[in-house]
Coordinates of C-alpha atoms in Angstrom, one line a residue:
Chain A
X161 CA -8.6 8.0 41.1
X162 CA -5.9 6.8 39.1
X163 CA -4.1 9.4 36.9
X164 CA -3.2 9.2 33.4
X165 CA 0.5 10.6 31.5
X166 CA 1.1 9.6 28.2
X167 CA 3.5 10.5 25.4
X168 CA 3.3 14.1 23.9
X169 CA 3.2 12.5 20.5
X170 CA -0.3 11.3 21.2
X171 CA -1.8 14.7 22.0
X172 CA -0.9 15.8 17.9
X173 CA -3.8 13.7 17.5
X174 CA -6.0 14.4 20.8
X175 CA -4.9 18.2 21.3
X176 CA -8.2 17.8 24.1
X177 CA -6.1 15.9 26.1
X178 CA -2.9 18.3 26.3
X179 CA -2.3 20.5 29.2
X180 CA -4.9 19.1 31.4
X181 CA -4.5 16.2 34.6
X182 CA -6.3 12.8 33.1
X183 CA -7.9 11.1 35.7
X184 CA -10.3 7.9 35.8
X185 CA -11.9 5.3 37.6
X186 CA -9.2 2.6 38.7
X187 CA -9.6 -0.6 36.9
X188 CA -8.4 -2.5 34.3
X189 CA -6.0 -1.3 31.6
X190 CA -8.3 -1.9 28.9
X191 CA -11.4 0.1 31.1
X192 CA -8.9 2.8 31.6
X193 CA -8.2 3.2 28.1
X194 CA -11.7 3.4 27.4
X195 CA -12.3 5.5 29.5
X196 CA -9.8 7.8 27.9
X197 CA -11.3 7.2 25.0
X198 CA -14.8 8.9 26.0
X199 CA -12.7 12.0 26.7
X200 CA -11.2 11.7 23.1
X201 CA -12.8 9.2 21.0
X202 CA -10.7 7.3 18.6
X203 CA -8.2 7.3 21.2
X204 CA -8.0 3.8 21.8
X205 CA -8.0 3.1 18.0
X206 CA -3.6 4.2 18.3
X207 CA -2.9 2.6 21.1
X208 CA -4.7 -0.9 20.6
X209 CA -5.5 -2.6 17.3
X210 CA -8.5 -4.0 16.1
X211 CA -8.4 -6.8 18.7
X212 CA -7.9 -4.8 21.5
X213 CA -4.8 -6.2 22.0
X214 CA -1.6 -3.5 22.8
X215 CA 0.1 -2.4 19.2
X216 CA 3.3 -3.6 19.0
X217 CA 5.4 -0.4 19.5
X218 CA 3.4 1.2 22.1
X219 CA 4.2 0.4 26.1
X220 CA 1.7 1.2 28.7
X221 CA 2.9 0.8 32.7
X222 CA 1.1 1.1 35.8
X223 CA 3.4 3.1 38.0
X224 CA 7.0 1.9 37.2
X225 CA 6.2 -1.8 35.9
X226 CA 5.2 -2.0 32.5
X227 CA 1.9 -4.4 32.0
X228 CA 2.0 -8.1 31.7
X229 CA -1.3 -8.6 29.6
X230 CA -0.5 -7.3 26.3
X231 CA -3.4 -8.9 24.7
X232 CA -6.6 -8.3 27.2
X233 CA -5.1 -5.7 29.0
X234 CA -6.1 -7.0 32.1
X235 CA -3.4 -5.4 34.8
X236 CA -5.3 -3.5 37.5
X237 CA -4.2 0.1 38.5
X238 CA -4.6 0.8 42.4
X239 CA -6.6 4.0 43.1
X240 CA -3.8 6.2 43.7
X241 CA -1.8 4.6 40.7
X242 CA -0.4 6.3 37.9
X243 CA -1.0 4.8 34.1
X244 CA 2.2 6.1 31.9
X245 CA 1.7 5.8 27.7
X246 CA 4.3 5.8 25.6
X247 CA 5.6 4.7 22.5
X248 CA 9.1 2.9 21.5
X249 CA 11.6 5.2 20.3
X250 CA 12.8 4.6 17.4
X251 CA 14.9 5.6 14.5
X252 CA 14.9 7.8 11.4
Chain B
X16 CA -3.4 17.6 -18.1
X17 CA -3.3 17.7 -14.4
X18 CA -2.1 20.8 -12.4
X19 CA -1.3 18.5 -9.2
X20 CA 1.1 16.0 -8.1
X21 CA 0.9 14.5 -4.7
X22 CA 4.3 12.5 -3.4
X23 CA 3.6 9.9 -0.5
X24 CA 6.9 10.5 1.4
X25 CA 8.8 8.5 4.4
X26 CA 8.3 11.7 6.4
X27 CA 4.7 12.5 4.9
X28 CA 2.5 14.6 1.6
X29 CA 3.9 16.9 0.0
X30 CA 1.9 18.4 -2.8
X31 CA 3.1 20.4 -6.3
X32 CA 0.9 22.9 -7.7
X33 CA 1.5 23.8 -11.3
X34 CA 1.9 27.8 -11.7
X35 CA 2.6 29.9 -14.3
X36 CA 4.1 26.6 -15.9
X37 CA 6.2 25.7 -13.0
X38 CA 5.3 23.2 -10.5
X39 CA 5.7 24.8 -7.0
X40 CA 6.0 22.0 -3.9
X41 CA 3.8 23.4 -1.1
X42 CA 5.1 22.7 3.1
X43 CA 4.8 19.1 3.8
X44 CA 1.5 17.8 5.5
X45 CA 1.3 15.0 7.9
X46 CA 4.8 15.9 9.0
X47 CA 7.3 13.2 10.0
X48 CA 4.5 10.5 9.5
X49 CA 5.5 7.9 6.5
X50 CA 2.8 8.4 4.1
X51 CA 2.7 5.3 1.5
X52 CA 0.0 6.5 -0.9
X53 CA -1.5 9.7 -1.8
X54 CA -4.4 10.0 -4.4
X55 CA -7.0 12.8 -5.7
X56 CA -10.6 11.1 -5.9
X57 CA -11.1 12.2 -9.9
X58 CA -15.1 12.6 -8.7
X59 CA -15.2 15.0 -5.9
X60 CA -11.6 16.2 -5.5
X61 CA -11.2 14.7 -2.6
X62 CA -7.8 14.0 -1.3
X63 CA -6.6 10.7 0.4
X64 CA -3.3 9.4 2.1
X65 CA -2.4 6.0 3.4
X66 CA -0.9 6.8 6.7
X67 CA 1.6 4.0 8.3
X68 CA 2.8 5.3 11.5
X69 CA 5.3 3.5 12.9
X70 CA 3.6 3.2 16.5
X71 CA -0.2 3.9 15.8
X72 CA -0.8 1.5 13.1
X73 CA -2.3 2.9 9.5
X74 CA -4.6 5.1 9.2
X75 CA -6.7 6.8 6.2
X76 CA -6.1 10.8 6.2
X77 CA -8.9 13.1 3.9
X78 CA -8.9 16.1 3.0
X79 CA -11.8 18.0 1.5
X80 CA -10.0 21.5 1.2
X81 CA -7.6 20.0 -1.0
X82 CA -4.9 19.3 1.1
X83 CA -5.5 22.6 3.5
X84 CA -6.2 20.3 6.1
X85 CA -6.5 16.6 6.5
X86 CA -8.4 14.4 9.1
X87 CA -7.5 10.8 9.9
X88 CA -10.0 7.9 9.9
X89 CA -9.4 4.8 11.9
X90 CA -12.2 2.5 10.8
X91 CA -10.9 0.3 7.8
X92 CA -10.3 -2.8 10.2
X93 CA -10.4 -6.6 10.0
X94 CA -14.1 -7.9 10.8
X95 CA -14.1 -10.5 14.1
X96 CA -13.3 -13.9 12.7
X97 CA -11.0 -12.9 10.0
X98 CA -8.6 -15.6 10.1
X99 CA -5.6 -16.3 7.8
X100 CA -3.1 -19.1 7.6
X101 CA -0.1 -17.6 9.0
X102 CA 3.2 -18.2 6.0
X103 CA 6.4 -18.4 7.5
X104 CA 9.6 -16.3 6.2
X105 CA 11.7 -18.9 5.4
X106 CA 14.8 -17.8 7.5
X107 CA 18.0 -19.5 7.8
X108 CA 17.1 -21.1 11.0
X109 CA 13.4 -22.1 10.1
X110 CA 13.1 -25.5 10.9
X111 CA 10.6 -27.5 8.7
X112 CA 9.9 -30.2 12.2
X113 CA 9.2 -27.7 14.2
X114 CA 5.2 -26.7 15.2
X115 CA 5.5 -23.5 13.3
X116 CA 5.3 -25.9 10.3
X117 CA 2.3 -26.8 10.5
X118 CA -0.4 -24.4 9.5
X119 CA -1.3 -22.0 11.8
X120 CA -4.4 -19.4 11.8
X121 CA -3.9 -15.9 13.0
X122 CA -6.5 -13.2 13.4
X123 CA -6.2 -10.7 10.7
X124 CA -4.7 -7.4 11.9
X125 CA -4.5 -4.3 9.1
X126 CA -0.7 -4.1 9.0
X127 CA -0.7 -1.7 5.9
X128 CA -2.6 0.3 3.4
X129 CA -1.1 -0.5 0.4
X130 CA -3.2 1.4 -1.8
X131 CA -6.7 3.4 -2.4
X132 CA -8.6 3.1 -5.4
X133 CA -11.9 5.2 -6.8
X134 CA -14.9 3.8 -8.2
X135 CA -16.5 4.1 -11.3
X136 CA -18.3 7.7 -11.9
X137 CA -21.8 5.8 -11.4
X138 CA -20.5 4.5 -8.3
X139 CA -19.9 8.0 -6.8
X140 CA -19.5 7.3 -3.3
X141 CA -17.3 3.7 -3.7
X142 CA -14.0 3.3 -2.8
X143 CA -11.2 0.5 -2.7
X144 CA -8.8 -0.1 -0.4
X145 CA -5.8 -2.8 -1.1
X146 CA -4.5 -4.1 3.0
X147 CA -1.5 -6.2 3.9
X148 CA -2.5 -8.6 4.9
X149 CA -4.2 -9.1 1.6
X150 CA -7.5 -7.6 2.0
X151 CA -10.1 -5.6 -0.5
X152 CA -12.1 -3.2 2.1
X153 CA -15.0 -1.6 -0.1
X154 CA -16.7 1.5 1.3
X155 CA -20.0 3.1 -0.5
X156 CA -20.1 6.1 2.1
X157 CA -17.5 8.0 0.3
X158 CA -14.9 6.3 2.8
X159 CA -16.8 6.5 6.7
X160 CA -17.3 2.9 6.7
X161 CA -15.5 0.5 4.9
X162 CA -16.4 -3.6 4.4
X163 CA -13.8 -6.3 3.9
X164 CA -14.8 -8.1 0.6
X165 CA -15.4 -11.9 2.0
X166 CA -15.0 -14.1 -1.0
X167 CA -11.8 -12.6 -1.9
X168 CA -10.7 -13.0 1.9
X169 CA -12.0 -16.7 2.0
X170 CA -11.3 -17.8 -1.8
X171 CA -10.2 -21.5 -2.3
X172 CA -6.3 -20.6 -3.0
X173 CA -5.9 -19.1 0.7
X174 CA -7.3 -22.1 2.4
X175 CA -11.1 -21.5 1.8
X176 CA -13.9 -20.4 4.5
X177 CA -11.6 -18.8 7.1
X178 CA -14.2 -17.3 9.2
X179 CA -16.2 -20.7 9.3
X180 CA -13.6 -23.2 10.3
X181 CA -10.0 -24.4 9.7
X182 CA -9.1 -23.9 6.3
X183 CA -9.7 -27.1 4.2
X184 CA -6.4 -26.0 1.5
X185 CA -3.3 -25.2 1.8
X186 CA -2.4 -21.3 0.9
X187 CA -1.1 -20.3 -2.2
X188 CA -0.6 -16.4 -1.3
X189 CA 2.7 -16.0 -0.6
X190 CA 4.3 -13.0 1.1
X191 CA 6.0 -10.0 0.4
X192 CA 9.4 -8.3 2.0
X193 CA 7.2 -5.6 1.2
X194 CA 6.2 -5.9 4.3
X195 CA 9.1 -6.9 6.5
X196 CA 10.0 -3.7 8.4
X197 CA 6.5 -4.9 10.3
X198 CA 8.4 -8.4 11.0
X199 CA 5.8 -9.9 8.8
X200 CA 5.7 -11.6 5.9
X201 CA 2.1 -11.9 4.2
X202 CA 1.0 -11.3 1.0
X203 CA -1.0 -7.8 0.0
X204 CA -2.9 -6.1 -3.1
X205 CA -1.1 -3.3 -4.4
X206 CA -3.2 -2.6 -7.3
X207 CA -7.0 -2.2 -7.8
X208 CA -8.2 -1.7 -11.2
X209 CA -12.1 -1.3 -12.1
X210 CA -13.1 -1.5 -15.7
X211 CA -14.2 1.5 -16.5
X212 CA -17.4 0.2 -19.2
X213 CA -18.7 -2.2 -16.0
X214 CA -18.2 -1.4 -12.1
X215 CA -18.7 -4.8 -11.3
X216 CA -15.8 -5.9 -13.1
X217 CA -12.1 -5.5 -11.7
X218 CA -9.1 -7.1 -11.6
X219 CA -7.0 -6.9 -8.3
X220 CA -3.2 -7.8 -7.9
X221 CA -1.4 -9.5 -5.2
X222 CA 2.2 -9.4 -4.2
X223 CA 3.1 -12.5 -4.5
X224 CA 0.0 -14.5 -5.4
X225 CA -0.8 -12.9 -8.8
X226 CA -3.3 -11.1 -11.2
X227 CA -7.3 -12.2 -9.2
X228 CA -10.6 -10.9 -11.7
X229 CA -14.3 -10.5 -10.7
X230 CA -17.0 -10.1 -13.2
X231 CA -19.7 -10.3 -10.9
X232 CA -18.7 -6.9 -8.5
X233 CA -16.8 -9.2 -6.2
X234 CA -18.8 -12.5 -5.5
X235 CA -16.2 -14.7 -7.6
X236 CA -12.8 -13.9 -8.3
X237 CA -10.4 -15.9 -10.2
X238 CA -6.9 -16.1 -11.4
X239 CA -5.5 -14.6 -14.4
X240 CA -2.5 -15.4 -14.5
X241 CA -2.4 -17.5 -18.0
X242 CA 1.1 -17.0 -19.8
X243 CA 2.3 -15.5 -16.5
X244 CA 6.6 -17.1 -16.0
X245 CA 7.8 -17.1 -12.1
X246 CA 11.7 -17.9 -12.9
X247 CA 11.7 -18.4 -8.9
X248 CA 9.2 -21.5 -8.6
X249 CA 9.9 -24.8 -9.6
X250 CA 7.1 -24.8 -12.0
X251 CA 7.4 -21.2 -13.7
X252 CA 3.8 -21.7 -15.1
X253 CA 2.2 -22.4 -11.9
X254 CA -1.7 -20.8 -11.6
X255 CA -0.3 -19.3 -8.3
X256 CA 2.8 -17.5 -6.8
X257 CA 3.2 -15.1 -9.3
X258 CA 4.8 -11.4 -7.9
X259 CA 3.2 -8.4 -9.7
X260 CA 4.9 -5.8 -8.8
X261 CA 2.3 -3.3 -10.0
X262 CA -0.5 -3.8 -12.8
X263 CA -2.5 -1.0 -14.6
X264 CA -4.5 -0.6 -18.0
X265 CA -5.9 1.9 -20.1
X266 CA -8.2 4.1 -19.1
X267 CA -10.2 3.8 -22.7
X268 CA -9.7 0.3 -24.1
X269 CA -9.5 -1.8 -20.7
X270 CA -8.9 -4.9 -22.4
X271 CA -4.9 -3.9 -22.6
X272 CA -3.3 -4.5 -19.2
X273 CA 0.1 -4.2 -17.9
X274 CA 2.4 -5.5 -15.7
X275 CA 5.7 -4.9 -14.2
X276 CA 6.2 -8.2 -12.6
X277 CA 9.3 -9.3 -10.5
X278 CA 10.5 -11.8 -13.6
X279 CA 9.7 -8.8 -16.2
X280 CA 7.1 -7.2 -18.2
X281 CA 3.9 -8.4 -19.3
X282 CA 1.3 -7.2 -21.5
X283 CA -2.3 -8.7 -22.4
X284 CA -4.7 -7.4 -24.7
X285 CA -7.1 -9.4 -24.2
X286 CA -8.0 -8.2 -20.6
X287 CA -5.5 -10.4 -18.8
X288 CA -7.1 -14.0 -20.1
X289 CA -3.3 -14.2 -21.8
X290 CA -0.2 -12.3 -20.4
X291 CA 2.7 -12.1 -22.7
X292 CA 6.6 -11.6 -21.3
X293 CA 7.6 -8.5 -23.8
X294 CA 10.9 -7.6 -21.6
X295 CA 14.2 -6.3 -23.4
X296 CA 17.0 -7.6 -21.7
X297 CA 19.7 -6.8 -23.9
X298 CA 18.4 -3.3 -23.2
X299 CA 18.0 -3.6 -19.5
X300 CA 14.3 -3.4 -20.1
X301 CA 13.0 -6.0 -17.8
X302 CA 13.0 -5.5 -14.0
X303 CA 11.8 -2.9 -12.1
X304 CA 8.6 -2.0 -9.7
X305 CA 6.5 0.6 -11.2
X306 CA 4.5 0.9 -14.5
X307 CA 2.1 3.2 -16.3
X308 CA -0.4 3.1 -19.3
X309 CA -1.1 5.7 -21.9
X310 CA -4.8 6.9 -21.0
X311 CA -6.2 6.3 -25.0
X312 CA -3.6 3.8 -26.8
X313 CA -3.5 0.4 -25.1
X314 CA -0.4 -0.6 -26.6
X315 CA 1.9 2.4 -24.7
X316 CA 3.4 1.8 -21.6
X317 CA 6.4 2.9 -19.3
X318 CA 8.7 1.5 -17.2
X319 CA 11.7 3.0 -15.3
X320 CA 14.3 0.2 -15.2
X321 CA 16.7 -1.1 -12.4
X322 CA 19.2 -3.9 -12.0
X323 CA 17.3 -7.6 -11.2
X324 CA 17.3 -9.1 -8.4
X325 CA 20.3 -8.9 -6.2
X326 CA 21.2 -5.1 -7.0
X327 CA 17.6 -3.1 -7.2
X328 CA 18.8 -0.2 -8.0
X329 CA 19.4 2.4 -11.2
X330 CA 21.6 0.3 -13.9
X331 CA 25.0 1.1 -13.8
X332 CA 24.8 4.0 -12.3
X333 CA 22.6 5.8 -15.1
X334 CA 18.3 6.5 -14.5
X335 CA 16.1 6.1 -17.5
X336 CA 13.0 5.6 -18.6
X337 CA 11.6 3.1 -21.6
X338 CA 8.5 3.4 -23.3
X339 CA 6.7 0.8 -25.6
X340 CA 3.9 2.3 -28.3
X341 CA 3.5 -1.1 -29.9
X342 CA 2.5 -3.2 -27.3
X343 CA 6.1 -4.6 -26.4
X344 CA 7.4 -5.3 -29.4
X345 CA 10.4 -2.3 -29.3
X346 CA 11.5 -0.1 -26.7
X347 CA 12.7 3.4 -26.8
X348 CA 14.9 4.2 -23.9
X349 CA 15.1 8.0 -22.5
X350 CA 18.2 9.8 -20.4
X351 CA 17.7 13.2 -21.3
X352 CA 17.6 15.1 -18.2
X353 CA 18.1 12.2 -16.1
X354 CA 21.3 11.4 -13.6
X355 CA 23.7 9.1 -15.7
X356 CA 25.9 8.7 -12.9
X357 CA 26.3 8.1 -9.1
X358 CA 21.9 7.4 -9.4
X359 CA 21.5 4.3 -7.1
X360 CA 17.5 5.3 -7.3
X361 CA 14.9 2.5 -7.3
X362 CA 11.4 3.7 -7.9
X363 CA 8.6 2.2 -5.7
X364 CA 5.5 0.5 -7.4
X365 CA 3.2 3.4 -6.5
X366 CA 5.8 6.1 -7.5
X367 CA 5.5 6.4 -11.1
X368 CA 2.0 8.2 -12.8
X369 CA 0.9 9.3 -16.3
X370 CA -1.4 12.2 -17.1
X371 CA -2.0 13.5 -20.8
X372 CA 1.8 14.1 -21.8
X373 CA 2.9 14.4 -18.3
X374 CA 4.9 11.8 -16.3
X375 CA 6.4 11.7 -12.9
X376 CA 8.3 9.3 -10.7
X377 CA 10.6 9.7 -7.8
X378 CA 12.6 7.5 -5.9
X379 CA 13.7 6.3 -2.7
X380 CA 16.6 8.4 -2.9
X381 CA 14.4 11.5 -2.4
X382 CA 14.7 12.4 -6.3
X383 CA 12.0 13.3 -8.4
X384 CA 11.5 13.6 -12.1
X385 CA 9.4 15.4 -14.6
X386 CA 8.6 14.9 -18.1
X387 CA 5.8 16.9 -20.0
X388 CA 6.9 15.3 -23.5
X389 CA 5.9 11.4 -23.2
X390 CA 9.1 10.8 -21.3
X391 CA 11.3 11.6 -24.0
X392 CA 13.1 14.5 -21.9
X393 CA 13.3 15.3 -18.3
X394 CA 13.7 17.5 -15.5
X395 CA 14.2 17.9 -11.9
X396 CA 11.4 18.6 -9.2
X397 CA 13.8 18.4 -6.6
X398 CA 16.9 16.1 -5.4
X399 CA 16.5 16.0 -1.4
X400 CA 13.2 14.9 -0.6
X401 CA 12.5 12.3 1.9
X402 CA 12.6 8.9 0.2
X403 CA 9.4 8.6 -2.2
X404 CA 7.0 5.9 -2.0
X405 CA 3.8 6.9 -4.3
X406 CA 3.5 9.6 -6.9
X407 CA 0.1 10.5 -8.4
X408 CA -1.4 13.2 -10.5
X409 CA -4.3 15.0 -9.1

């Protein structure tokens, strides 16, 4: 199963999902994040606005390529993949 | 008078508490998260804050323990079919042949929001929230659901039924630089005021479309913008365009409305059927963003000047405040206790707030100001806050 890292900035909002190894059925992006999101709900609601589409400042990649489909999200992970989330840095 | 004051910060809440006659700031919640608007629900006590994080997109935080802790809420969102037609910031390489041009629909994504408003005390559960793009969200759950208001979203000067089909007129909402550090330029309501004598009748304003009334609890809304002047547009009367920067009234005669517009100040007493300009310029009293109404006399008003248009900033170098008690017709202008030089302050629409005697602003320079005597003198709350984008008594 594909395994999930994301930004630490995330888990200030999702503390359930710090210190632990985030794994999920390989699919889609968009399945993976929902599947996230039954682990901590709301969870796709700061990564993706309401259209489901990628916000703008947040990059997701599967291994070290970051996803093509922004909008639908529709990049496949392989089962042994690994899904990184993370955010743009920014300024002050 | 109030014994709270809550400051929407670029780096997040921080609250005062007044005691033993001094108003103590407490540690800063949401931490590092700009925070545009920060009110105390009057009703229940309930605390709310516009979050707008940079990556995460806005979010509603609540508190119940007053401001012990704080719990975000992510469902204020565009319903499926909410369609606007896209304005374009007229840069210098906009080019009027190309396909941008021509009007384009996007899907409505909640970029901002701009501000939360309470209902009426026989409305206990009802709140407003004011969205960029310009969107009136209702909720009657106390804030666990919230409803976009449809005839406000599809009214004839944005193009019509935008859910339906293409829009069948063009759209007279402009929009707002407010707004730019999203790389987007569309218009949003910044003010939400419901008449205190009737729920169902408010009047909503719109950065930079103009002053919009309902009498019916929001199935028609139309413009009041009647004696309204936009130096900017070719016709300075027209029924659209105008830029509010903020409009409030008083609490106990409704019927007397202000306005702190980008082309000055305006005051109605008639509840906004007729605005008249009553700016000062040969006192500097004219420009600015923020505004506030005395709670029991109509005819009082503040204003904390700045420089128009190219400056935006503190005038020459010196802060003050002006108040009005006859409607406009003079102005009083206060420095006492305020910076008189080196103050390049501008204070933010949301970042100005009356209670009783009291007044408070504070400015994008991390400054904020007291005054417990009308605004006649001042003091300092504090010179090295984050910069200041909403102040509000609790």
């Amino acid at each position: 199963m594909p395994s999930v890292k994301m930004t630490q900035h995330l888990y200030r909002f999702f503390p359930q999902l710090k210190d632990r190894v985030i794994t999920v059925p390989a699919g889609s992006v968009a399945e993976i994040l929902l599947a996230i999101n039954e682990i901590a709900p709301g969870f796709t609601d700061y990564v993706l606005d309401e259209h489901g589409a990628l916000r703008r400042h947040v990059n997701i990649s599967i291994n070290d390529s970051i996803v093509i489909d922004k909008i639908k999200l529709s990049d496949r992970t392989p089962d042994d993949g690994t899904i990184y989330i993370f955010q743009s840095l920014s300024g002050g | 008078m109030s014994d709270m004051i809550l400051l929407g910060t670029r780096k997040g809440t921080i609250i005062f508490d007044r005691v033993n006659a001094k108003w103590l700031p407490r540690p800063i919640a949401h931490a590092g998260v700009p925070v545009c608007y920060v009110a105390r629900d009057p009703r229940d006590g309930t605390l709310w804050a516009s979050l707008d994080h940079g990556h995460w997109g806005p979010k509603l935080s609540r508190s119940r323990d007053g401001g012990k802790t704080w719990n975000d809420i992510t469902s204020l969102k565009y319903p499926k079919g909410a369609r606007y037609i896209v304005k374009y910031l007229p840069t210098p390489d906009f080019n009027p042949e190309s396909p941008s041009a021509n009007p384009e629909y996007a899907d409505a994504t909640v970029f901002k929001i701009w501000n939360i408003t309470f209902g009426n005390a026989d409305q206990p559960s009802r709140l407003y929230a004011g969205t960029i793009p310009g969107g009136l969200f209702v909720s009657d759950d106390g804030g666990d659901s919230w409803e976009l208001n449809r005839p406000l979203w599809n009214h004839e000067s944005r193009g019509g039924d935008l859910f339906a089909g293409d829009a069948t007129s063009v759209n007279l909402w402009n929009g707002t630089p407010a707004s730019i550090d999203y790389g987007i330029f569309e218009p949003g309501i910044h003010s939400i005021i419901v008449d205190p004598r009737d729920p169902n009748h408010m009047h909503i304003a719109v950065s930079t479309a103009g002053v919009i009334e309902t009498t019916d609890g929001g199935k028609n809304w139309h413009s009041r913008n009647h004696g309204m002047l936009n130096d900017y547009m070719p016709n300075p009367e027209s029924e659209w365009c105008h830029d509010p920067h903020f409009v409030t009234s008083c609490p106990s005669q409704p019927d007397h409305l202000w306005q702190q517009n980008h082309f000055g100040i305006f005051y109605s007493d008639d509840g906004a059927k007729n605005w008249k300009k009553v700016s000062r310029t040969d006192l500097d009293v004219n420009f600015g963003f923020p505004i506030a109404a005395d709670a029991n006399d109509g005819r009082t008003a503040w204003v904390v000047p700045a420089r128009a248009d190219a400056e935006r900033m503190a005038i020459d170098g010196g802060l003050f405040v002006a108040r009005t008690t006859d409607g406009g017709q003079t102005w009083q202008t206060f420095r006492d206790g305020l910076p008189q030089e080196n103050a390049y302050d501008i204070v933010l629409r949301h970042a100005f707030d009356v209670s009783g005697d009291c007044l408070c602003f504070g400015s994008t320079s991390g400054n904020a100001y007291l005054s417990e005597d009308r605004g006649e003198t001042w003091q300092c709350l504090g010179n090295n806050f984050p910069p200041i984008y909403s102040v509000r008594f609790g």
